[in-house]
Amino acid sequence: MELGEPHRHAEEIAELLAVGQFDRLIGSLHCLPIGDRYTEPPGQFARRPAAEVMRDYLAEIPRLIEQSEVFTVLAHIDYPIRSWPTEQAGPFDLLEFEEEFRHALWVTAESGRALEISTRLPLHSTILRWWREEGGQAVTFGSDAHMPSAVAQGFKEAAHMAEAHGFRPGKDLLGIWGRVD
């Protein structure tokens, strides 16, 4: 189950988790504050410079990690890239945000969590390389499908990318893949 902004919704999540057991809890960040409200990247990009939004998003990841222990997997660290405003900001340049990505990945790795690789909207291979270089020990896969026909779409390609970066399946092929050195 994906838990959006668990560091901001601890009470609600505790109530939800008291209802039953879940195989895997995934933490994610979708919204950032803007004034007294929270909006997703497209709403942020409409009001603020794109690079500032991206940096604020990546700065929020360590807070998410440090302020919530309820999840074991971090989902879509690249979420704002999906709606990057190319017309206003130009093409997205991953290397412009290397330091911020690496810090967020390092904090996540230090916490012992796994990084999710989306099969539907693939994680950039460079981010996966940085994950490994920053100490990341495990990855998982998620299709973030939102509809049954998209479940596991792109899994084969995502698995090949994980293998190319030294991650291999554990006992459960679809479970957590560990780092092989």
Tab-separated table of N, CA and C in Angstrom:
chain	number	residue	atom	x	y	z
A	1	MET	N	0.837	-1.156	0.000
A	1	MET	CA	0.000	0.000	0.000
A	1	MET	C	0.893	1.234	0.000
A	2	GLU	N	0.525	2.201	-0.828
A	2	GLU	CA	1.262	3.453	-0.898
A	2	GLU	C	0.686	4.452	0.098
A	3	LEU	N	1.578	5.053	0.875
A	3	LEU	CA	1.217	6.054	1.868
A	3	LEU	C	1.776	7.403	1.411
A	4	GLY	N	0.912	8.281	0.963
A	4	GLY	CA	1.351	9.593	0.516
A	4	GLY	C	1.623	10.516	1.683
A	5	GLU	N	2.787	11.139	1.652
A	5	GLU	CA	3.215	12.078	2.688
A	5	GLU	C	3.026	11.534	4.101
A	6	PRO	N	3.543	10.359	4.412
A	6	PRO	CA	3.317	9.793	5.750
A	6	PRO	C	3.874	10.659	6.879
A	7	HIS	N	4.859	11.476	6.593
A	7	HIS	CA	5.409	12.359	7.617
A	7	HIS	C	4.449	13.495	7.975
A	8	ARG	N	3.465	13.731	7.145
A	8	ARG	CA	2.474	14.777	7.423
A	8	ARG	C	1.153	14.221	7.935
A	9	HIS	N	0.976	12.913	7.869
A	9	HIS	CA	-0.318	12.296	8.199
A	9	HIS	C	-0.168	11.105	9.157
A	10	ALA	N	0.654	11.250	10.147
A	10	ALA	CA	0.966	10.138	11.049
A	10	ALA	C	-0.271	9.561	11.744
A	11	GLU	N	-1.153	10.410	12.241
A	11	GLU	CA	-2.341	9.909	12.962
A	11	GLU	C	-3.262	9.126	12.039
A	12	GLU	N	-3.531	9.666	10.871
A	12	GLU	CA	-4.417	8.994	9.922
A	12	GLU	C	-3.832	7.658	9.473
A	13	ILE	N	-2.532	7.638	9.269
A	13	ILE	CA	-1.875	6.401	8.842
A	13	ILE	C	-1.894	5.369	9.964
A	14	ALA	N	-1.673	5.792	11.183
A	14	ALA	CA	-1.743	4.862	12.324
A	14	ALA	C	-3.120	4.222	12.402
A	15	GLU	N	-4.164	5.012	12.195
A	15	GLU	CA	-5.529	4.473	12.195
A	15	GLU	C	-5.716	3.463	11.071
A	16	LEU	N	-5.232	3.776	9.907
A	16	LEU	CA	-5.341	2.882	8.763
A	16	LEU	C	-4.588	1.575	9.009
A	17	LEU	N	-3.382	1.670	9.515
A	17	LEU	CA	-2.566	0.478	9.747
A	17	LEU	C	-3.128	-0.392	10.859
A	18	ALA	N	-3.914	0.183	11.752
A	18	ALA	CA	-4.531	-0.592	12.832
A	18	ALA	C	-5.645	-1.498	12.313
A	19	VAL	N	-6.120	-1.227	11.114
A	19	VAL	CA	-7.226	-1.990	10.530
A	19	VAL	C	-6.790	-3.378	10.069
A	20	GLY	N	-5.563	-3.516	9.598
A	20	GLY	CA	-5.139	-4.814	9.095
A	20	GLY	C	-3.663	-4.845	8.777
A	21	GLN	N	-3.248	-5.953	8.182
A	21	GLN	CA	-1.849	-6.130	7.818
A	21	GLN	C	-1.680	-5.903	6.324
A	22	PHE	N	-0.511	-5.399	5.959
A	22	PHE	CA	-0.201	-5.118	4.572
A	22	PHE	C	1.142	-5.744	4.237
A	23	ASP	N	1.271	-6.254	3.024
A	23	ASP	CA	2.508	-6.916	2.614
A	23	ASP	C	3.686	-5.952	2.539
A	24	ARG	N	3.428	-4.756	2.023
A	24	ARG	CA	4.507	-3.787	1.858
A	24	ARG	C	3.918	-2.393	1.965
A	25	LEU	N	4.611	-1.537	2.699
A	25	LEU	CA	4.194	-0.139	2.821
A	25	LEU	C	5.201	0.726	2.068
A	26	ILE	N	4.661	1.529	1.178
A	26	ILE	CA	5.468	2.369	0.301
A	26	ILE	C	5.204	3.818	0.666
A	27	GLY	N	6.261	4.568	0.896
A	27	GLY	CA	6.122	5.986	1.188
A	27	GLY	C	6.328	6.796	-0.075
A	28	SER	N	5.544	7.860	-0.215
A	28	SER	CA	5.685	8.697	-1.404
A	28	SER	C	5.456	10.156	-1.058
A	29	LEU	N	5.959	10.999	-1.926
A	29	LEU	CA	5.777	12.433	-1.811
A	29	LEU	C	5.157	12.923	-3.103
A	30	HIS	N	4.009	13.568	-2.986
A	30	HIS	CA	3.328	14.109	-4.156
A	30	HIS	C	3.233	15.630	-4.113
A	31	CYS	N	3.014	16.176	-2.935
A	31	CYS	CA	2.697	17.609	-2.813
A	31	CYS	C	3.734	18.366	-1.998
A	32	LEU	N	3.862	19.626	-2.350
A	32	LEU	CA	4.697	20.562	-1.612
A	32	LEU	C	3.824	21.742	-1.187
A	33	PRO	N	4.215	22.409	-0.104
A	33	PRO	CA	3.427	23.564	0.310
A	33	PRO	C	3.607	24.741	-0.647
A	34	ILE	N	2.534	25.448	-0.831
A	34	ILE	CA	2.572	26.719	-1.552
A	34	ILE	C	1.558	27.602	-0.827
A	35	GLY	N	2.066	28.545	-0.084
A	35	GLY	CA	1.205	29.328	0.805
A	35	GLY	C	0.698	28.418	1.910
A	36	ASP	N	-0.613	28.449	2.157
A	36	ASP	CA	-1.188	27.608	3.207
A	36	ASP	C	-1.808	26.333	2.634
A	37	ARG	N	-1.492	26.004	1.389
A	37	ARG	CA	-2.031	24.817	0.729
A	37	ARG	C	-0.895	23.926	0.229
A	38	TYR	N	-1.255	22.753	-0.198
A	38	TYR	CA	-0.295	21.827	-0.791
A	38	TYR	C	-0.744	21.529	-2.213
A	39	THR	N	0.213	21.495	-3.141
A	39	THR	CA	-0.111	21.155	-4.519
A	39	THR	C	0.943	20.224	-5.102
A	40	GLU	N	0.516	19.493	-6.115
A	40	GLU	CA	1.421	18.605	-6.840
A	40	GLU	C	2.290	19.434	-7.787
A	41	PRO	N	3.331	18.819	-8.362
A	41	PRO	CA	4.252	19.573	-9.216
A	41	PRO	C	3.600	20.433	-10.305
A	42	PRO	N	2.588	19.955	-11.047
A	42	PRO	CA	2.035	20.855	-12.072
A	42	PRO	C	1.524	22.179	-11.490
A	43	GLY	N	0.902	22.135	-10.340
A	43	GLY	CA	0.435	23.352	-9.683
A	43	GLY	C	1.587	24.211	-9.197
A	44	GLN	N	2.645	23.564	-8.764
A	44	GLN	CA	3.839	24.289	-8.333
A	44	GLN	C	4.531	24.945	-9.525
A	45	PHE	N	4.681	24.186	-10.614
A	45	PHE	CA	5.364	24.706	-11.798
A	45	PHE	C	4.644	25.920	-12.381
A	46	ALA	N	3.345	25.980	-12.216
A	46	ALA	CA	2.571	27.102	-12.741
A	46	ALA	C	2.840	28.389	-11.965
A	47	ARG	N	3.385	28.266	-10.751
A	47	ARG	CA	3.560	29.441	-9.892
A	47	ARG	C	5.010	29.760	-9.527
A	48	ARG	N	5.903	28.795	-9.753
A	48	ARG	CA	7.289	28.957	-9.287
A	48	ARG	C	8.260	28.461	-10.347
A	49	PRO	N	9.512	28.894	-10.292
A	49	PRO	CA	10.506	28.370	-11.230
A	49	PRO	C	10.644	26.854	-11.080
A	50	ALA	N	10.720	26.166	-12.198
A	50	ALA	CA	10.753	24.698	-12.197
A	50	ALA	C	11.931	24.140	-11.393
A	51	ALA	N	13.106	24.727	-11.548
A	51	ALA	CA	14.277	24.228	-10.816
A	51	ALA	C	14.074	24.368	-9.307
A	52	GLU	N	13.430	25.430	-8.876
A	52	GLU	CA	13.144	25.643	-7.447
A	52	GLU	C	12.188	24.565	-6.929
A	53	VAL	N	11.177	24.244	-7.716
A	53	VAL	CA	10.218	23.193	-7.334
A	53	VAL	C	10.947	21.856	-7.205
A	54	MET	N	11.780	21.544	-8.185
A	54	MET	CA	12.505	20.272	-8.162
A	54	MET	C	13.408	20.188	-6.938
A	55	ARG	N	14.112	21.262	-6.644
A	55	ARG	CA	15.009	21.265	-5.483
A	55	ARG	C	14.226	21.154	-4.174
A	56	ASP	N	13.097	21.837	-4.089
A	56	ASP	CA	12.272	21.734	-2.881
A	56	ASP	C	11.728	20.313	-2.709
A	57	TYR	N	11.334	19.698	-3.798
A	57	TYR	CA	10.842	18.318	-3.741
A	57	TYR	C	11.940	17.393	-3.215
A	58	LEU	N	13.132	17.495	-3.774
A	58	LEU	CA	14.226	16.625	-3.348
A	58	LEU	C	14.674	16.937	-1.928
A	59	ALA	N	14.530	18.180	-1.473
A	59	ALA	CA	14.857	18.528	-0.084
A	59	ALA	C	13.824	17.965	0.883
A	60	GLU	N	12.604	17.743	0.409
A	60	GLU	CA	11.546	17.194	1.268
A	60	GLU	C	11.711	15.691	1.478
A	61	ILE	N	12.365	15.003	0.551
A	61	ILE	CA	12.547	13.551	0.672
A	61	ILE	C	13.266	13.184	1.977
A	62	PRO	N	14.391	13.816	2.335
A	62	PRO	CA	15.017	13.475	3.623
A	62	PRO	C	14.089	13.705	4.822
A	63	ARG	N	13.261	14.744	4.791
A	63	ARG	CA	12.307	14.967	5.888
A	63	ARG	C	11.295	13.823	5.936
A	64	LEU	N	10.812	13.401	4.785
A	64	LEU	CA	9.895	12.267	4.705
A	64	LEU	C	10.537	11.023	5.331
A	65	ILE	N	11.767	10.762	4.968
A	65	ILE	CA	12.496	9.590	5.467
A	65	ILE	C	12.721	9.688	6.973
A	66	GLU	N	13.195	10.836	7.422
A	66	GLU	CA	13.568	11.004	8.829
A	66	GLU	C	12.372	11.117	9.771
A	67	GLN	N	11.221	11.562	9.268
A	67	GLN	CA	10.078	11.805	10.139
A	67	GLN	C	9.020	10.708	10.111
A	68	SER	N	9.239	9.665	9.315
A	68	SER	CA	8.271	8.568	9.279
A	68	SER	C	9.004	7.239	9.149
A	69	GLU	N	8.658	6.337	10.028
A	69	GLU	CA	9.271	5.003	9.995
A	69	GLU	C	8.285	3.933	9.549
A	70	VAL	N	7.108	4.322	9.083
A	70	VAL	CA	6.064	3.336	8.793
A	70	VAL	C	6.234	2.615	7.464
A	71	PHE	N	7.094	3.092	6.591
A	71	PHE	CA	7.224	2.475	5.269
A	71	PHE	C	8.634	1.933	5.048
A	72	THR	N	8.740	0.978	4.120
A	72	THR	CA	10.025	0.341	3.843
A	72	THR	C	10.552	0.613	2.440
A	73	VAL	N	9.721	1.218	1.595
A	73	VAL	CA	10.101	1.483	0.204
A	73	VAL	C	9.758	2.933	-0.123
A	74	LEU	N	10.678	3.627	-0.782
A	74	LEU	CA	10.409	4.980	-1.258
A	74	LEU	C	9.992	4.904	-2.722
A	75	ALA	N	8.819	5.448	-3.019
A	75	ALA	CA	8.301	5.444	-4.390
A	75	ALA	C	8.659	6.731	-5.120
A	76	HIS	N	8.712	6.640	-6.383
A	76	HIS	CA	8.921	7.702	-7.380
A	76	HIS	C	9.628	8.955	-6.877
A	77	ILE	N	10.908	8.778	-6.598
A	77	ILE	CA	11.747	9.916	-6.218
A	77	ILE	C	11.820	10.936	-7.361
A	78	ASP	N	11.447	10.496	-8.547
A	78	ASP	CA	11.499	11.338	-9.741
A	78	ASP	C	10.136	11.944	-10.107
A	79	TYR	N	9.205	11.962	-9.191
A	79	TYR	CA	7.827	12.366	-9.475
A	79	TYR	C	7.688	13.704	-10.224
A	80	PRO	N	8.382	14.765	-9.823
A	80	PRO	CA	8.199	16.041	-10.544
A	80	PRO	C	8.645	15.999	-12.007
A	81	ILE	N	9.552	15.099	-12.329
A	81	ILE	CA	10.034	15.021	-13.710
A	81	ILE	C	8.892	14.663	-14.656
A	82	ARG	N	7.919	13.910	-14.158
A	82	ARG	CA	6.804	13.463	-14.986
A	82	ARG	C	6.009	14.633	-15.561
A	83	SER	N	6.002	15.750	-14.867
A	83	SER	CA	5.231	16.901	-15.342
A	83	SER	C	6.125	18.126	-15.571
A	84	TRP	N	7.396	17.872	-15.839
A	84	TRP	CA	8.345	18.957	-16.048
A	84	TRP	C	7.828	19.887	-17.155
A	85	PRO	N	7.800	21.200	-16.900
A	85	PRO	CA	7.247	22.155	-17.867
A	85	PRO	C	8.261	22.545	-18.948
A	86	THR	N	8.458	21.677	-19.900
A	86	THR	CA	9.466	21.873	-20.938
A	86	THR	C	9.319	23.204	-21.665
A	87	GLU	N	8.097	23.609	-21.946
A	87	GLU	CA	7.907	24.862	-22.686
A	87	GLU	C	8.434	26.072	-21.925
A	88	GLN	N	8.270	26.080	-20.595
A	88	GLN	CA	8.742	27.220	-19.799
A	88	GLN	C	10.183	27.045	-19.338
A	89	ALA	N	10.569	25.813	-18.998
A	89	ALA	CA	11.869	25.580	-18.360
A	89	ALA	C	12.906	24.936	-19.265
A	90	GLY	N	12.511	24.527	-20.452
A	90	GLY	CA	13.429	23.815	-21.329
A	90	GLY	C	13.466	22.348	-20.952
A	91	PRO	N	14.245	21.572	-21.688
A	91	PRO	CA	14.327	20.134	-21.405
A	91	PRO	C	14.869	19.881	-19.994
A	92	PHE	N	14.384	18.823	-19.371
A	92	PHE	CA	14.859	18.487	-18.028
A	92	PHE	C	16.304	18.007	-18.116
A	93	ASP	N	17.159	18.554	-17.260
A	93	ASP	CA	18.570	18.175	-17.200
A	93	ASP	C	18.830	17.529	-15.846
A	94	LEU	N	18.867	16.224	-15.822
A	94	LEU	CA	19.057	15.471	-14.587
A	94	LEU	C	20.331	15.888	-13.857
A	95	LEU	N	21.393	16.127	-14.600
A	95	LEU	CA	22.672	16.446	-13.977
A	95	LEU	C	22.642	17.766	-13.215
A	96	GLU	N	21.726	18.657	-13.567
A	96	GLU	CA	21.583	19.922	-12.841
A	96	GLU	C	21.173	19.684	-11.378
A	97	PHE	N	20.567	18.518	-11.120
A	97	PHE	CA	20.047	18.210	-9.786
A	97	PHE	C	20.774	17.025	-9.141
A	98	GLU	N	21.954	16.720	-9.647
A	98	GLU	CA	22.683	15.555	-9.147
A	98	GLU	C	22.925	15.630	-7.638
A	99	GLU	N	23.395	16.743	-7.158
A	99	GLU	CA	23.702	16.865	-5.725
A	99	GLU	C	22.457	16.611	-4.871
A	100	GLU	N	21.341	17.189	-5.267
A	100	GLU	CA	20.101	17.033	-4.505
A	100	GLU	C	19.575	15.599	-4.579
A	101	PHE	N	19.637	15.000	-5.762
A	101	PHE	CA	19.221	13.601	-5.885
A	101	PHE	C	20.106	12.714	-5.025
A	102	ARG	N	21.406	12.910	-5.136
A	102	ARG	CA	22.329	12.065	-4.371
A	102	ARG	C	22.084	12.178	-2.870
A	103	HIS	N	21.834	13.383	-2.383
A	103	HIS	CA	21.574	13.538	-0.946
A	103	HIS	C	20.300	12.791	-0.544
A	104	ALA	N	19.232	12.967	-1.314
A	104	ALA	CA	17.974	12.273	-1.006
A	104	ALA	C	18.163	10.757	-1.078
A	105	LEU	N	18.922	10.291	-2.049
A	105	LEU	CA	19.182	8.851	-2.176
A	105	LEU	C	20.033	8.351	-1.014
A	106	TRP	N	21.033	9.133	-0.612
A	106	TRP	CA	21.897	8.731	0.496
A	106	TRP	C	21.088	8.596	1.793
A	107	VAL	N	20.245	9.589	2.073
A	107	VAL	CA	19.423	9.539	3.287
A	107	VAL	C	18.516	8.310	3.248
A	108	THR	N	17.949	8.043	2.100
A	108	THR	CA	17.073	6.872	1.949
A	108	THR	C	17.866	5.586	2.158
A	109	ALA	N	19.033	5.487	1.558
A	109	ALA	CA	19.879	4.292	1.714
A	109	ALA	C	20.294	4.108	3.170
A	110	GLU	N	20.683	5.193	3.827
A	110	GLU	CA	21.096	5.120	5.231
A	110	GLU	C	19.967	4.630	6.129
A	111	SER	N	18.736	4.861	5.734
A	111	SER	CA	17.586	4.440	6.535
A	111	SER	C	17.282	2.948	6.361
A	112	GLY	N	17.944	2.307	5.398
A	112	GLY	CA	17.721	0.885	5.164
A	112	GLY	C	16.526	0.582	4.275
A	113	ARG	N	15.961	1.592	3.683
A	113	ARG	CA	14.793	1.385	2.823
A	113	ARG	C	15.215	0.987	1.402
A	114	ALA	N	14.257	0.462	0.671
A	114	ALA	CA	14.458	0.127	-0.737
A	114	ALA	C	13.934	1.282	-1.589
A	115	LEU	N	14.405	1.351	-2.814
A	115	LEU	CA	13.950	2.347	-3.780
A	115	LEU	C	13.076	1.650	-4.809
A	116	GLU	N	11.913	2.225	-5.066
A	116	GLU	CA	11.016	1.642	-6.057
A	116	GLU	C	11.399	2.102	-7.465
A	117	ILE	N	11.374	1.153	-8.384
A	117	ILE	CA	11.543	1.437	-9.806
A	117	ILE	C	10.168	1.291	-10.433
A	118	SER	N	9.692	2.366	-11.026
A	118	SER	CA	8.403	2.300	-11.710
A	118	SER	C	8.582	1.540	-13.015
A	119	THR	N	7.644	0.651	-13.306
A	119	THR	CA	7.705	-0.076	-14.569
A	119	THR	C	6.951	0.670	-15.659
A	120	ARG	N	6.005	1.487	-15.278
A	120	ARG	CA	5.188	2.218	-16.252
A	120	ARG	C	5.884	3.495	-16.716
A	121	LEU	N	6.476	4.214	-15.778
A	121	LEU	CA	7.208	5.448	-16.072
A	121	LEU	C	8.624	5.246	-15.543
A	122	PRO	N	9.485	4.650	-16.343
A	122	PRO	CA	10.781	4.173	-15.853
A	122	PRO	C	11.643	5.234	-15.178
A	123	LEU	N	12.252	4.819	-14.105
A	123	LEU	CA	13.251	5.626	-13.411
A	123	LEU	C	14.440	5.790	-14.352
A	124	HIS	N	15.013	6.969	-14.388
A	124	HIS	CA	16.188	7.187	-15.227
A	124	HIS	C	17.324	6.302	-14.713
A	125	SER	N	18.002	5.647	-15.614
A	125	SER	CA	19.089	4.737	-15.256
A	125	SER	C	20.169	5.425	-14.414
A	126	THR	N	20.420	6.685	-14.665
A	126	THR	CA	21.429	7.417	-13.890
A	126	THR	C	21.025	7.511	-12.419
A	127	ILE	N	19.747	7.700	-12.154
A	127	ILE	CA	19.284	7.756	-10.757
A	127	ILE	C	19.521	6.420	-10.088
A	128	LEU	N	19.310	5.333	-10.799
A	128	LEU	CA	19.567	4.008	-10.226
A	128	LEU	C	21.065	3.809	-9.974
A	129	ARG	N	21.906	4.324	-10.857
A	129	ARG	CA	23.363	4.249	-10.633
A	129	ARG	C	23.728	5.050	-9.391
A	130	TRP	N	23.168	6.260	-9.263
A	130	TRP	CA	23.443	7.077	-8.074
A	130	TRP	C	22.956	6.368	-6.816
A	131	TRP	N	21.810	5.696	-6.893
A	131	TRP	CA	21.269	4.947	-5.758
A	131	TRP	C	22.300	3.934	-5.271
A	132	ARG	N	22.841	3.189	-6.181
A	132	ARG	CA	23.856	2.192	-5.825
A	132	ARG	C	25.098	2.868	-5.249
A	133	GLU	N	25.555	3.935	-5.902
A	133	GLU	CA	26.756	4.634	-5.433
A	133	GLU	C	26.561	5.275	-4.061
A	134	GLU	N	25.353	5.659	-3.722
A	134	GLU	CA	25.062	6.269	-2.422
A	134	GLU	C	24.752	5.233	-1.348
A	135	GLY	N	24.910	3.954	-1.683
A	135	GLY	CA	24.761	2.902	-0.683
A	135	GLY	C	23.458	2.144	-0.724
A	136	GLY	N	22.614	2.420	-1.708
A	136	GLY	CA	21.347	1.711	-1.817
A	136	GLY	C	21.555	0.211	-1.935
A	137	GLN	N	20.845	-0.550	-1.120
A	137	GLN	CA	21.022	-1.998	-1.069
A	137	GLN	C	19.912	-2.783	-1.742
A	138	ALA	N	18.773	-2.139	-2.007
A	138	ALA	CA	17.648	-2.912	-2.535
A	138	ALA	C	16.732	-2.035	-3.389
A	139	VAL	N	16.060	-2.704	-4.315
A	139	VAL	CA	15.052	-2.059	-5.143
A	139	VAL	C	13.806	-2.935	-5.179
A	140	THR	N	12.695	-2.297	-5.466
A	140	THR	CA	11.451	-3.014	-5.712
A	140	THR	C	10.874	-2.455	-7.008
A	141	PHE	N	9.807	-3.057	-7.457
A	141	PHE	CA	9.156	-2.621	-8.684
A	141	PHE	C	7.694	-2.323	-8.400
A	142	GLY	N	7.202	-1.305	-9.047
A	142	GLY	CA	5.794	-0.967	-8.938
A	142	GLY	C	5.339	-0.352	-10.242
A	143	SER	N	4.154	-0.714	-10.676
A	143	SER	CA	3.677	-0.187	-11.957
A	143	SER	C	2.934	1.134	-11.802
A	144	ASP	N	2.532	1.489	-10.574
A	144	ASP	CA	1.784	2.732	-10.371
A	144	ASP	C	0.713	2.825	-11.455
A	145	ALA	N	0.040	1.699	-11.654
A	145	ALA	CA	-0.800	1.480	-12.828
A	145	ALA	C	-2.064	2.323	-12.898
A	146	HIS	N	-2.768	2.457	-11.828
A	146	HIS	CA	-4.027	3.194	-11.796
A	146	HIS	C	-5.119	2.559	-12.649
A	147	MET	N	-4.795	1.477	-13.349
A	147	MET	CA	-5.791	0.712	-14.091
A	147	MET	C	-5.243	-0.694	-14.321
A	148	PRO	N	-6.104	-1.708	-14.272
A	148	PRO	CA	-5.640	-3.097	-14.369
A	148	PRO	C	-4.807	-3.400	-15.609
A	149	SER	N	-5.124	-2.812	-16.731
A	149	SER	CA	-4.404	-3.119	-17.969
A	149	SER	C	-2.949	-2.649	-17.940
A	150	ALA	N	-2.594	-1.772	-17.025
A	150	ALA	CA	-1.231	-1.254	-16.960
A	150	ALA	C	-0.382	-1.942	-15.892
A	151	VAL	N	-0.949	-2.886	-15.151
A	151	VAL	CA	-0.187	-3.581	-14.114
A	151	VAL	C	0.970	-4.345	-14.764
A	152	ALA	N	2.158	-4.119	-14.253
A	152	ALA	CA	3.404	-4.762	-14.691
A	152	ALA	C	3.842	-4.350	-16.089
A	153	GLN	N	3.202	-3.356	-16.664
A	153	GLN	CA	3.642	-2.838	-17.957
A	153	GLN	C	5.087	-2.364	-17.815
A	154	GLY	N	5.975	-2.810	-18.670
A	154	GLY	CA	7.372	-2.406	-18.637
A	154	GLY	C	8.221	-3.128	-17.610
A	155	PHE	N	7.683	-4.175	-16.983
A	155	PHE	CA	8.444	-4.874	-15.938
A	155	PHE	C	9.746	-5.464	-16.479
A	156	LYS	N	9.674	-6.086	-17.634
A	156	LYS	CA	10.865	-6.732	-18.202
A	156	LYS	C	12.004	-5.719	-18.371
A	157	GLU	N	11.692	-4.554	-18.914
A	157	GLU	CA	12.710	-3.521	-19.123
A	157	GLU	C	13.252	-2.997	-17.791
A	158	ALA	N	12.368	-2.791	-16.827
A	158	ALA	CA	12.798	-2.312	-15.510
A	158	ALA	C	13.686	-3.339	-14.815
A	159	ALA	N	13.336	-4.609	-14.949
A	159	ALA	CA	14.145	-5.676	-14.349
A	159	ALA	C	15.527	-5.739	-14.992
A	160	HIS	N	15.580	-5.585	-16.301
A	160	HIS	CA	16.883	-5.577	-16.990
A	160	HIS	C	17.742	-4.411	-16.518
A	161	MET	N	17.128	-3.248	-16.332
A	161	MET	CA	17.872	-2.086	-15.854
A	161	MET	C	18.407	-2.352	-14.443
A	162	ALA	N	17.576	-2.914	-13.573
A	162	ALA	CA	18.025	-3.227	-12.206
A	162	ALA	C	19.187	-4.218	-12.242
A	163	GLU	N	19.075	-5.228	-13.060
A	163	GLU	CA	20.156	-6.212	-13.184
A	163	GLU	C	21.436	-5.567	-13.701
A	164	ALA	N	21.313	-4.648	-14.652
A	164	ALA	CA	22.483	-3.960	-15.205
A	164	ALA	C	23.204	-3.133	-14.140
A	165	HIS	N	22.485	-2.754	-13.091
A	165	HIS	CA	23.089	-1.978	-12.008
A	165	HIS	C	23.413	-2.832	-10.784
A	166	GLY	N	23.382	-4.140	-10.960
A	166	GLY	CA	23.840	-5.031	-9.899
A	166	GLY	C	22.810	-5.451	-8.883
A	167	PHE	N	21.536	-5.369	-9.205
A	167	PHE	CA	20.486	-5.822	-8.303
A	167	PHE	C	19.908	-7.119	-8.854
A	168	ARG	N	19.643	-8.073	-7.960
A	168	ARG	CA	19.127	-9.381	-8.365
A	168	ARG	C	17.927	-9.756	-7.508
A	169	PRO	N	17.060	-10.606	-8.059
A	169	PRO	CA	15.879	-11.019	-7.285
A	169	PRO	C	16.260	-11.826	-6.066
A	170	GLY	N	15.423	-11.705	-5.049
A	170	GLY	CA	15.554	-12.537	-3.864
A	170	GLY	C	14.775	-13.816	-4.085
A	171	LYS	N	14.282	-14.392	-3.017
A	171	LYS	CA	13.512	-15.636	-3.114
A	171	LYS	C	12.229	-15.441	-3.913
A	172	ASP	N	11.640	-14.269	-3.780
A	172	ASP	CA	10.409	-13.942	-4.494
A	172	ASP	C	10.778	-13.018	-5.642
A	173	LEU	N	10.664	-13.478	-6.882
A	173	LEU	CA	11.061	-12.717	-8.060
A	173	LEU	C	10.464	-11.319	-8.080
A	174	LEU	N	9.230	-11.166	-7.607
A	174	LEU	CA	8.561	-9.874	-7.626
A	174	LEU	C	8.742	-9.100	-6.327
A	175	GLY	N	9.501	-9.641	-5.412
A	175	GLY	CA	9.714	-8.981	-4.131
A	175	GLY	C	10.874	-8.007	-4.193
A	176	ILE	N	11.563	-7.890	-3.090
A	176	ILE	CA	12.684	-6.959	-3.014
A	176	ILE	C	13.907	-7.597	-3.668
A	177	TRP	N	14.540	-6.835	-4.534
A	177	TRP	CA	15.772	-7.269	-5.186
A	177	TRP	C	16.938	-6.653	-4.431
A	178	GLY	N	17.941	-7.473	-4.123
A	178	GLY	CA	19.096	-6.995	-3.378
A	178	GLY	C	20.277	-6.707	-4.249
A	179	ARG	N	21.162	-5.957	-3.677
A	179	ARG	CA	22.399	-5.563	-4.356
A	179	ARG	C	23.377	-6.727	-4.338
A	180	VAL	N	24.005	-6.946	-5.461
A	180	VAL	CA	25.044	-7.973	-5.570
A	180	VAL	C	26.349	-7.257	-5.862
A	181	ASP	N	27.324	-7.437	-4.989
A	181	ASP	CA	28.625	-6.756	-5.203
A	181	ASP	C	29.636	-7.694	-5.802
